[in-house]
């Protein structure tokens, strides 16, 4: 019943931009923290950004700070990740996840996950 669907991935050149969307359904969006994570081939999944609307808090991993911006539209049950100044090392499958508690970027603590969307950044 609880579902998250990512969209907006694709192929871009280094220095370009993408905006990812995470649409949630089946739960009260306002009460959940939403995180963005990514996983490159052969590497562990890492947290890159999260948002808690109730707490008015956002957090970014150092690797994306200043380049990525997370935002939410609670009326649409959607969280966005605006990605600017993309680098080849940003290439990964990007996932959004939700939990009814705020866990920051702790991957193993999130209960609900989307299917992922591929982001590829060429040199």
N, CA, C and O of each residue as an XYZ file, in Angstrom:
492
protein
N       0.817     -1.201      0.000
C       0.000      0.000      0.000
C       0.856      1.259      0.000
O       0.573      2.215     -0.723
N       1.891      1.252      0.806
C       2.809      2.391      0.838
C       3.754      2.292     -0.359
O       4.495      1.318     -0.498
N       3.719      3.298     -1.211
C       4.502      3.266     -2.435
C       5.248      4.574     -2.652
O       4.766      5.653     -2.307
N       6.436      4.448     -3.233
C       7.237      5.582     -3.653
C       7.683      5.322     -5.085
O       8.145      4.227     -5.405
N       7.546      6.321     -5.941
C       7.909      6.183     -7.343
C       8.822      7.327     -7.734
O       8.435      8.494     -7.668
N      10.053      6.985     -8.148
C      11.012      7.984     -8.596
C      10.882      8.198    -10.104
O      10.502      7.291    -10.844
N      11.201      9.400    -10.535
C      11.246      9.713    -11.952
C      12.222     10.860    -12.170
O      12.622     11.534    -11.220
N      12.602     11.077    -13.423
C      13.439     12.209    -13.773
C      14.878     11.879    -14.097
O      15.636     12.768    -14.485
N      15.280     10.621    -13.950
C      16.642     10.243    -14.276
C      16.883     10.262    -15.775
O      15.949     10.374    -16.569
N      18.145     10.151    -16.147
C      18.505     10.149    -17.549
C      19.986     10.309    -17.746
O      20.771     10.155    -16.810
N      20.369     10.624    -18.978
C      21.766     10.806    -19.365
C      22.034     12.283    -19.601
O      21.339     12.930    -20.385
N      23.042     12.813    -18.924
C      23.438     14.208    -19.087
C      24.950     14.303    -19.158
O      25.662     13.402    -18.716
N      25.431     15.396    -19.714
C      26.860     15.666    -19.729
C      27.291     16.316    -18.428
O      26.488     16.946    -17.741
N      28.561     16.161    -18.096
C      29.100     16.804    -16.903
C      28.813     18.301    -16.929
O      28.959     18.960    -17.958
N      28.404     18.820    -15.781
C      28.026     20.216    -15.674
C      26.553     20.479    -15.880
O      26.079     21.588    -15.634
N      25.823     19.474    -16.329
C      24.403     19.614    -16.566
C      23.573     19.435    -15.311
O      24.103     19.279    -14.212
N      22.251     19.461    -15.495
C      21.316     19.398    -14.378
C      20.207     18.404    -14.650
O      19.844     18.152    -15.799
N      19.677     17.844    -13.578
C      18.486     17.009    -13.608
C      17.663     17.304    -12.367
O      18.203     17.705    -11.336
N      16.364     17.106    -12.469
C      15.503     17.172    -11.304
C      14.787     15.848    -11.139
O      14.021     15.430    -12.007
N      15.040     15.191    -10.017
C      14.375     13.941     -9.696
C      13.127     14.212     -8.871
O      13.088     15.146     -8.070
N      12.108     13.384     -9.077
C      10.871     13.479     -8.319
C      10.605     12.168     -7.599
O      10.921     11.093     -8.110
N      10.030     12.260     -6.427
C       9.617     11.102     -5.645
C       8.172     11.314     -5.242
O       7.874     12.149     -4.388
N       7.277     10.560     -5.855
C       5.853     10.660     -5.572
C       5.447      9.567     -4.597
O       5.704      8.387     -4.835
N       4.818      9.957     -3.509
C       4.430      9.023     -2.456
C       2.922      8.818     -2.445
O       2.157      9.726     -2.770
N       2.505      7.616     -2.068
C       1.092      7.307     -1.914
C       0.925      6.241     -0.842
O       1.857      5.493     -0.546
N      -0.268      6.180     -0.264
C      -0.584      5.138      0.696
C      -0.231      5.459      2.136
O      -0.395      4.613      3.014
N       0.247      6.661      2.392
C       0.543      7.061      3.759
C       0.452      8.569      3.867
O       0.395      9.280      2.863
N       0.439      9.044      5.102
C       0.348     10.481      5.341
C       1.713     11.104      5.133
O       2.592     11.014      5.990
N       1.879     11.732      3.990
C       3.176     12.244      3.583
C       3.743     13.246      4.576
O       4.947     13.255      4.834
N       2.892     14.080      5.127
C       3.355     15.141      6.018
C       4.064     14.607      7.256
O       4.880     15.310      7.851
N       3.763     13.378      7.648
C       4.311     12.811      8.877
C       5.591     12.016      8.663
O       6.126     11.455      9.619
N       6.094     11.951      7.439
C       7.242     11.120      7.112
C       8.456     11.946      6.728
O       8.344     13.022      6.142
N       9.610     11.416      7.072
C      10.863     11.924      6.544
C      11.160     11.217      5.229
O      10.899     10.022      5.092
N      11.701     11.946      4.268
C      12.033     11.404      2.960
C      13.526     11.576      2.723
O      14.080     12.654      2.934
N      14.161     10.514      2.288
C      15.580     10.559      1.978
C      15.854     10.186      0.541
O      15.112      9.414     -0.067
N      16.931     10.741     -0.004
C      17.450     10.342     -1.306
C      18.758      9.590     -1.110
O      19.622     10.019     -0.345
N      18.897      8.478     -1.800
C      20.064      7.624     -1.712
C      20.514      7.255     -3.114
O      19.748      7.383     -4.069
N      21.739      6.804     -3.242
C      22.215      6.357     -4.541
C      23.160      5.185     -4.379
O      23.794      5.010     -3.339
N      23.240      4.385     -5.433
C      24.106      3.225     -5.422
C      24.753      3.057     -6.789
O      24.070      2.859     -7.794
N      26.069      3.139     -6.814
C      26.835      2.911     -8.022
C      27.218      1.436     -8.100
O      27.269      0.764     -7.070
N      27.490      0.915     -9.302
C      27.862     -0.495     -9.439
C      29.054     -0.862     -8.564
O      30.076     -0.176     -8.569
N      28.912     -1.950     -7.813
C      29.987     -2.435     -6.975
C      30.194     -1.677     -5.685
O      31.139     -1.964     -4.950
N      29.335     -0.714     -5.387
C      29.486      0.081     -4.185
C      28.232      0.010     -3.324
O      27.149     -0.325     -3.805
N      28.396      0.327     -2.051
C      27.272      0.323     -1.133
C      26.368      1.524     -1.367
O      26.801      2.565     -1.861
N      25.116      1.355     -1.005
C      24.165      2.449     -1.095
C      24.535      3.537     -0.094
O      24.866      3.248      1.057
N      24.478      4.787     -0.540
C      24.839      5.896      0.317
C      23.725      6.940      0.351
O      23.031      7.163     -0.641
N      23.571      7.568      1.501
C      22.617      8.640      1.639
C      23.190      9.944      1.125
O      24.358     10.249      1.365
N      22.368     10.725      0.410
C      22.852     11.986     -0.131
C      22.051     13.186      0.370
O      22.593     14.288      0.459
N      20.781     12.996      0.696
C      19.988     14.116      1.175
C      18.720     13.600      1.835
O      18.233     12.521      1.496
N      18.187     14.366      2.773
C      16.919     14.002      3.396
C      16.198     15.255      3.837
O      16.790     16.325      3.981
N      14.889     15.093      4.049
C      14.066     16.219      4.453
C      12.991     15.731      5.416
O      12.423     14.652      5.244
N      12.728     16.535      6.419
C      11.628     16.304      7.344
C      10.789     17.573      7.375
O      11.213     18.600      7.906
N       9.594     17.490      6.801
C       8.742     18.674      6.723
C       8.294     19.137      8.099
O       8.265     20.336      8.375
N       7.944     18.185      8.968
C       7.458     18.544     10.290
C       8.536     19.236     11.118
O       8.245     20.146     11.894
N       9.777     18.800     10.948
C      10.887     19.402     11.670
C      11.470     20.605     10.950
O      12.253     21.357     11.531
N      11.099     20.795      9.698
C      11.667     21.871      8.908
C      13.151     21.717      8.706
O      13.885     22.705      8.687
N      13.607     20.470      8.553
C      15.027     20.177      8.503
C      15.405     19.528      7.181
O      14.654     18.726      6.627
N      16.574     19.888      6.690
C      17.180     19.225      5.543
C      18.622     18.891      5.868
O      19.244     19.519      6.725
N      19.148     17.885      5.164
C      20.518     17.475      5.391
C      21.107     17.000      4.078
O      20.422     16.386      3.261
N      22.403     17.296      3.880
C      23.100     16.905      2.662
C      24.427     16.246      2.989
O      25.134     16.660      3.908
N      24.753     15.217      2.223
C      26.087     14.656      2.296
C      27.089     15.663      1.740
O      26.755     16.466      0.869
N      28.309     15.615      2.248
C      29.322     16.561      1.809
C      29.574     16.492      0.301
O      29.913     17.500     -0.320
N      29.411     15.317     -0.277
C      29.702     15.130     -1.686
C      28.760     15.897     -2.608
O      29.098     16.148     -3.765
N      27.580     16.274     -2.110
C      26.600     16.964     -2.949
C      26.240     18.343     -2.422
O      25.503     19.076     -3.082
N      26.734     18.709     -1.270
C      26.397     19.991     -0.660
C      26.795     21.140     -1.580
O      27.912     21.181     -2.097
N      25.869     22.066     -1.776
C      26.110     23.197     -2.653
C      25.739     22.949     -4.094
O      25.649     23.896     -4.874
N      25.517     21.689     -4.475
C      25.136     21.339     -5.840
C      23.706     20.807     -5.925
O      23.006     21.065     -6.903
N      23.274     20.071     -4.911
C      21.941     19.461     -4.893
C      21.049     20.200     -3.900
O      21.519     20.703     -2.880
N      19.762     20.258     -4.215
C      18.786     20.879     -3.330
C      17.563     19.987     -3.210
O      16.973     19.599     -4.219
N      17.178     19.661     -1.986
C      15.988     18.866     -1.744
C      14.843     19.793     -1.367
O      15.045     20.775     -0.653
N      13.649     19.486     -1.840
C      12.473     20.276     -1.516
C      11.248     19.374     -1.531
O      11.302     18.253     -2.036
N      10.152     19.863     -0.979
C       8.936     19.065     -0.916
C       7.719     19.902     -1.259
O       7.685     21.109     -1.021
N       6.731     19.245     -1.817
C       5.422     19.828     -2.054
C       4.436     18.879     -1.394
O       4.002     17.903     -2.005
N       4.085     19.163     -0.154
C       3.253     18.244      0.611
C       1.854     18.087      0.013
O       1.250     17.020      0.128
N       1.340     19.128     -0.617
C       0.026     19.041     -1.241
C       0.012     18.019     -2.372
O      -1.029     17.431     -2.663
N       1.156     17.807     -3.009
C       1.276     16.840     -4.096
C       1.911     15.529     -3.662
O       2.108     14.638     -4.488
N       2.234     15.395     -2.381
C       2.908     14.198     -1.871
C       4.173     13.889     -2.666
O       4.437     12.739     -3.015
N       4.941     14.921     -2.942
C       6.113     14.773     -3.794
C       7.319     15.476     -3.192
O       7.212     16.585     -2.667
N       8.469     14.815     -3.277
C       9.748     15.388     -2.898
C      10.621     15.453     -4.141
O      10.603     14.546     -4.972
N      11.383     16.530     -4.260
C      12.232     16.742     -5.419
C      13.695     16.796     -5.007
O      14.029     17.168     -3.882
N      14.550     16.419     -5.931
C      15.981     16.594     -5.760
C      16.510     17.291     -7.007
O      16.640     16.678     -8.067
N      16.812     18.571     -6.868
C      17.402     19.333     -7.959
C      18.904     19.117     -7.932
O      19.558     19.409     -6.931
N      19.455     18.606     -9.028
C      20.867     18.274     -9.111
C      21.513     19.159    -10.169
O      21.190     19.068    -11.354
N      22.422     20.008     -9.733
C      23.147     20.903    -10.617
C      24.630     20.559    -10.612
O      25.115     19.850     -9.730
N      25.336     21.068    -11.606
C      26.781     20.856    -11.715
C      27.146     19.383    -11.575
O      28.046     19.022    -10.817
N      26.445     18.550    -12.305
C      26.629     17.110    -12.179
C      28.016     16.680    -12.639
O      28.584     17.235    -13.579
N      28.539     15.677    -11.950
C      29.859     15.125    -12.223
C      29.730     13.655    -12.596
O      28.747     13.015    -12.223
N      30.700     13.103    -13.326
C      30.638     11.677    -13.648
C      30.509     10.790    -12.415
O      29.873      9.738    -12.485
N      31.092     11.185    -11.296
C      31.001     10.386    -10.087
C      29.613     10.403     -9.458
O      29.368      9.667     -8.502
N      28.699     11.226     -9.973
C      27.310     11.195     -9.541
C      26.519     10.075    -10.210
O      25.368      9.835     -9.846
N      27.113      9.394    -11.173
C      26.437      8.312    -11.876
C      26.063      7.197    -10.907
O      26.926      6.664    -10.210
N      24.787      6.845    -10.861
C      24.289      5.832     -9.942
C      22.797      5.637    -10.178
O      22.164      6.396    -10.912
N      22.251      4.607     -9.543
C      20.807      4.484     -9.423
C      20.388      5.268     -8.189
O      20.928      5.059     -7.102
N      19.436      6.162     -8.353
C      18.972      7.005     -7.268
C      17.637      6.499     -6.735
O      16.709      6.235     -7.500
N      17.554      6.368     -5.429
C      16.359      5.882     -4.751
C      15.826      6.948     -3.798
O      16.600      7.706     -3.214
N      14.516      7.004     -3.644
C      13.953      7.729     -2.518
C      13.390      6.727     -1.526
O      13.012      5.615     -1.894
N      13.340      7.131     -0.276
C      12.871      6.271      0.794
C      12.137      7.106      1.827
O      12.364      8.310      1.945
N      11.250      6.452      2.577
C      10.440      7.144      3.568
C      10.421      6.374      4.878
O      10.527      5.148      4.904
N      10.283      7.118      5.951
C      10.112      6.522      7.266
C       9.343      7.490      8.144
O       9.395      8.704      7.945
N       8.627      6.940      9.122
C       7.846      7.784     10.010
C       8.660      8.331     11.177
O       8.117      8.981     12.071
N       9.944      8.067     11.165
C      10.876      8.677     12.095
C      12.012      9.285     11.306
O      12.285      8.880     10.176
N      12.672     10.255     11.902
C      13.765     10.934     11.224
C      15.079     10.219     11.524
O      15.562     10.221     12.656
N      15.643      9.611     10.492
C      16.893      8.858     10.626
C      18.053      9.493      9.886
O      19.136      8.912      9.823
N      17.852     10.656      9.335
C      18.916     11.283      8.572
C      19.262     10.454      7.353
O      18.382     10.096      6.569
N      20.548     10.144      7.188
C      21.022      9.395      6.037
C      21.366      7.950      6.365
O      22.148      7.326      5.649
N      20.804      7.418      7.421
C      21.032      6.026      7.799
C      20.216      5.111      6.890
O      18.997      5.016      7.030
N      20.885      4.447      5.970
C      20.232      3.652      4.938
C      19.342      2.558      5.530
O      18.210      2.371      5.083
N      19.842      1.842      6.523
C      19.156      0.660      7.039
C      17.926      0.978      7.871
O      17.189      0.062      8.239
N      17.682      2.234      8.178
C      16.571      2.598      9.046
C      15.292      2.931      8.288
O      14.226      3.005      8.899
N      15.366      3.130      6.994
C      14.192      3.507      6.215
C      13.371      2.275      5.843
O      13.921      1.256      5.425
N      12.053      2.374      5.998
C      11.168      1.228      5.798
C      10.632      1.098      4.381
O      10.418     -0.019      3.910
N      10.411      2.201      3.695
C       9.760      2.171      2.396
C      10.677      2.745      1.335
O      11.274      3.805      1.521
N      10.787      2.030      0.213
C      11.725      2.383     -0.848
C      11.052      2.374     -2.209
O      10.165      1.563     -2.474
N      11.488      3.288     -3.066
C      11.082      3.264     -4.453
C      11.935      2.299     -5.255
O      12.828      1.646     -4.714
N      11.653      2.214     -6.550
C      12.329      1.255     -7.418
C      13.650      1.763     -7.968
O      14.443      0.979     -8.489
N      13.898      3.044     -7.864
C      15.130      3.638     -8.344
C      15.013      4.194     -9.748
O      14.209      3.722    -10.551
N      15.825      5.204    -10.037
C      15.911      5.778    -11.372
C      17.379      6.015    -11.699
O      18.138      6.507    -10.865
N      17.773      5.661    -12.916
C      19.178      5.721    -13.315
C      19.575      7.134    -13.701
O      18.890      7.794    -14.483
N      20.690      7.590    -13.145
C      21.311      8.848    -13.531
C      22.703      8.540    -14.059
O      23.515      7.934    -13.361
N      22.979      8.954    -15.283
C      24.279      8.739    -15.895
C      24.843     10.075    -16.344
O      24.196     10.810    -17.090
N      26.049     10.388    -15.890
C      26.704     11.649    -16.221
C      27.959     11.332    -17.022
O      28.863     10.664    -16.520
N      28.020     11.798    -18.242
C      29.152     11.542    -19.112
C      30.207     12.629    -18.957
O      29.910     13.746    -18.534
N      31.453     12.281    -19.307
C      32.564     13.219    -19.199
C      32.503     14.274    -20.286
O      33.366     15.150    -20.346
